[in-house]
mmCIF file of C-alpha atoms in Angstrom:
data_model
loop_
_atom_site.group_PDB
_atom_site.id
_atom_site.type_symbol
_atom_site.label_atom_id
_atom_site.label_comp_id
_atom_site.label_asym_id
_atom_site.label_seq_id
_atom_site.Cartn_x
_atom_site.Cartn_y
_atom_site.Cartn_z
ATOM 1 C CA SER A 88 0.000 0.000 0.000
ATOM 2 C CA ARG A 89 1.085 3.591 -0.409
ATOM 3 C CA MET A 90 1.029 6.715 1.691
ATOM 4 C CA VAL A 91 -0.609 9.944 0.618
ATOM 5 C CA SER A 92 0.352 13.444 1.765
ATOM 6 C CA ILE A 93 -2.241 16.203 1.899
ATOM 7 C CA SER A 94 -1.197 19.787 2.536
ATOM 8 C CA ASP A 95 -3.415 21.607 5.004
ATOM 9 C CA SER A 96 -1.373 24.818 5.049
ATOM 10 C CA MET A 97 -2.969 27.509 7.214
ATOM 11 C CA ARG A 98 -2.618 31.291 7.113
ATOM 12 C CA GLU A 99 -1.150 32.971 10.186
ATOM 13 C CA ALA A 100 0.068 36.515 10.813
ATOM 14 C CA ALA A 101 3.683 35.481 10.119
ATOM 15 C CA GLY A 102 2.780 33.675 6.874
ATOM 16 C CA TRP A 103 1.539 30.254 5.856
ATOM 17 C CA LEU A 104 2.134 27.450 8.384
ATOM 18 C CA THR A 105 3.535 24.103 7.267
ATOM 19 C CA VAL A 106 0.662 21.729 8.052
ATOM 20 C CA GLY A 107 -0.285 18.404 6.523
ATOM 21 C CA THR A 108 -1.810 14.971 6.822
ATOM 22 C CA ILE A 109 -0.165 11.695 5.842
ATOM 23 C CA ALA A 110 -2.632 8.863 5.240
ATOM 24 C CA LYS A 111 -2.184 5.156 4.565
ATOM 25 C CA GLU A 112 -4.671 2.377 4.051
ATOM 26 C CA PHE A 113 -4.294 -0.657 6.299
ATOM 27 C CA PRO A 114 -6.425 -3.849 6.403
ATOM 28 C CA GLU A 115 -8.352 -2.330 9.337
ATOM 29 C CA GLY A 116 -8.901 0.974 7.517
ATOM 30 C CA VAL A 117 -7.192 4.251 6.714
ATOM 31 C CA LYS A 118 -4.905 5.734 9.367
ATOM 32 C CA GLU A 119 -3.786 9.357 9.389
ATOM 33 C CA HIS A 120 -0.843 11.222 10.883
ATOM 34 C CA LYS A 121 -1.274 14.997 11.116
ATOM 35 C CA PHE A 122 1.706 17.305 11.461
ATOM 36 C CA ILE A 123 2.315 20.995 12.128
ATOM 37 C CA ARG A 124 5.765 22.529 11.805
ATOM 38 C CA ALA A 125 7.016 25.934 12.917
ATOM 39 C CA ASP A 126 8.225 26.690 9.383
ATOM 40 C CA THR A 127 6.281 29.452 7.626
ATOM 41 C CA SER A 128 6.146 30.497 3.976
ATOM 42 C CA SER A 129 5.211 33.799 2.386
ATOM 43 C CA SER A 130 2.903 32.220 -0.214
ATOM 44 C CA TRP A 131 0.403 29.373 -0.217
ATOM 45 C CA ASP A 132 2.203 27.643 -3.110
ATOM 46 C CA ASP A 133 5.493 27.704 -1.189
ATOM 47 C CA ALA A 134 3.733 26.387 1.919
ATOM 48 C CA VAL A 135 2.235 23.483 -0.049
ATOM 49 C CA ALA A 136 5.645 22.608 -1.519
ATOM 50 C CA LEU A 137 7.248 22.758 1.932
ATOM 51 C CA SER A 138 4.461 20.626 3.432
ATOM 52 C CA VAL A 139 5.037 17.969 0.776
ATOM 53 C CA ARG A 140 8.804 17.992 1.419
ATOM 54 C CA LYS A 141 8.227 17.691 5.181
ATOM 55 C CA ALA A 142 5.742 14.842 4.644
ATOM 56 C CA LYS A 143 8.273 12.958 2.512
ATOM 57 C CA GLN A 144 10.903 13.504 5.198
ATOM 58 C CA ILE A 145 8.557 12.153 7.905
ATOM 59 C CA ILE A 146 7.690 9.123 5.736
ATOM 60 C CA ASP A 147 11.384 8.402 5.076
ATOM 61 C CA GLU A 148 12.313 8.765 8.746
ATOM 62 C CA GLN A 149 9.347 7.062 10.435
ATOM 63 C CA GLY A 150 7.606 4.850 7.896
ATOM 64 C CA ASP A 151 4.614 3.005 9.363
ATOM 65 C CA ARG A 152 5.764 3.798 12.942
ATOM 66 C CA MET A 153 4.008 7.171 12.672
ATOM 67 C CA PHE A 154 0.661 5.356 12.717
ATOM 68 C CA ARG A 155 1.195 3.594 16.050
ATOM 69 C CA GLU A 156 -1.210 4.621 18.754
#
């Protein structure tokens, strides 16, 4: 199965926050891992790109461990 990253970037006074959701389907259903980072971007497009990079980094570092309860 594969993991999917969804950017949920949010606007704050300092810029766009790096926010996202990583989801993966398991036999018992879809599990999600939400993340928020302190990194901000000046544009929404930059925030989305940064969120995707951060999600890939989390996936590479943690793999399925991020879905443990």
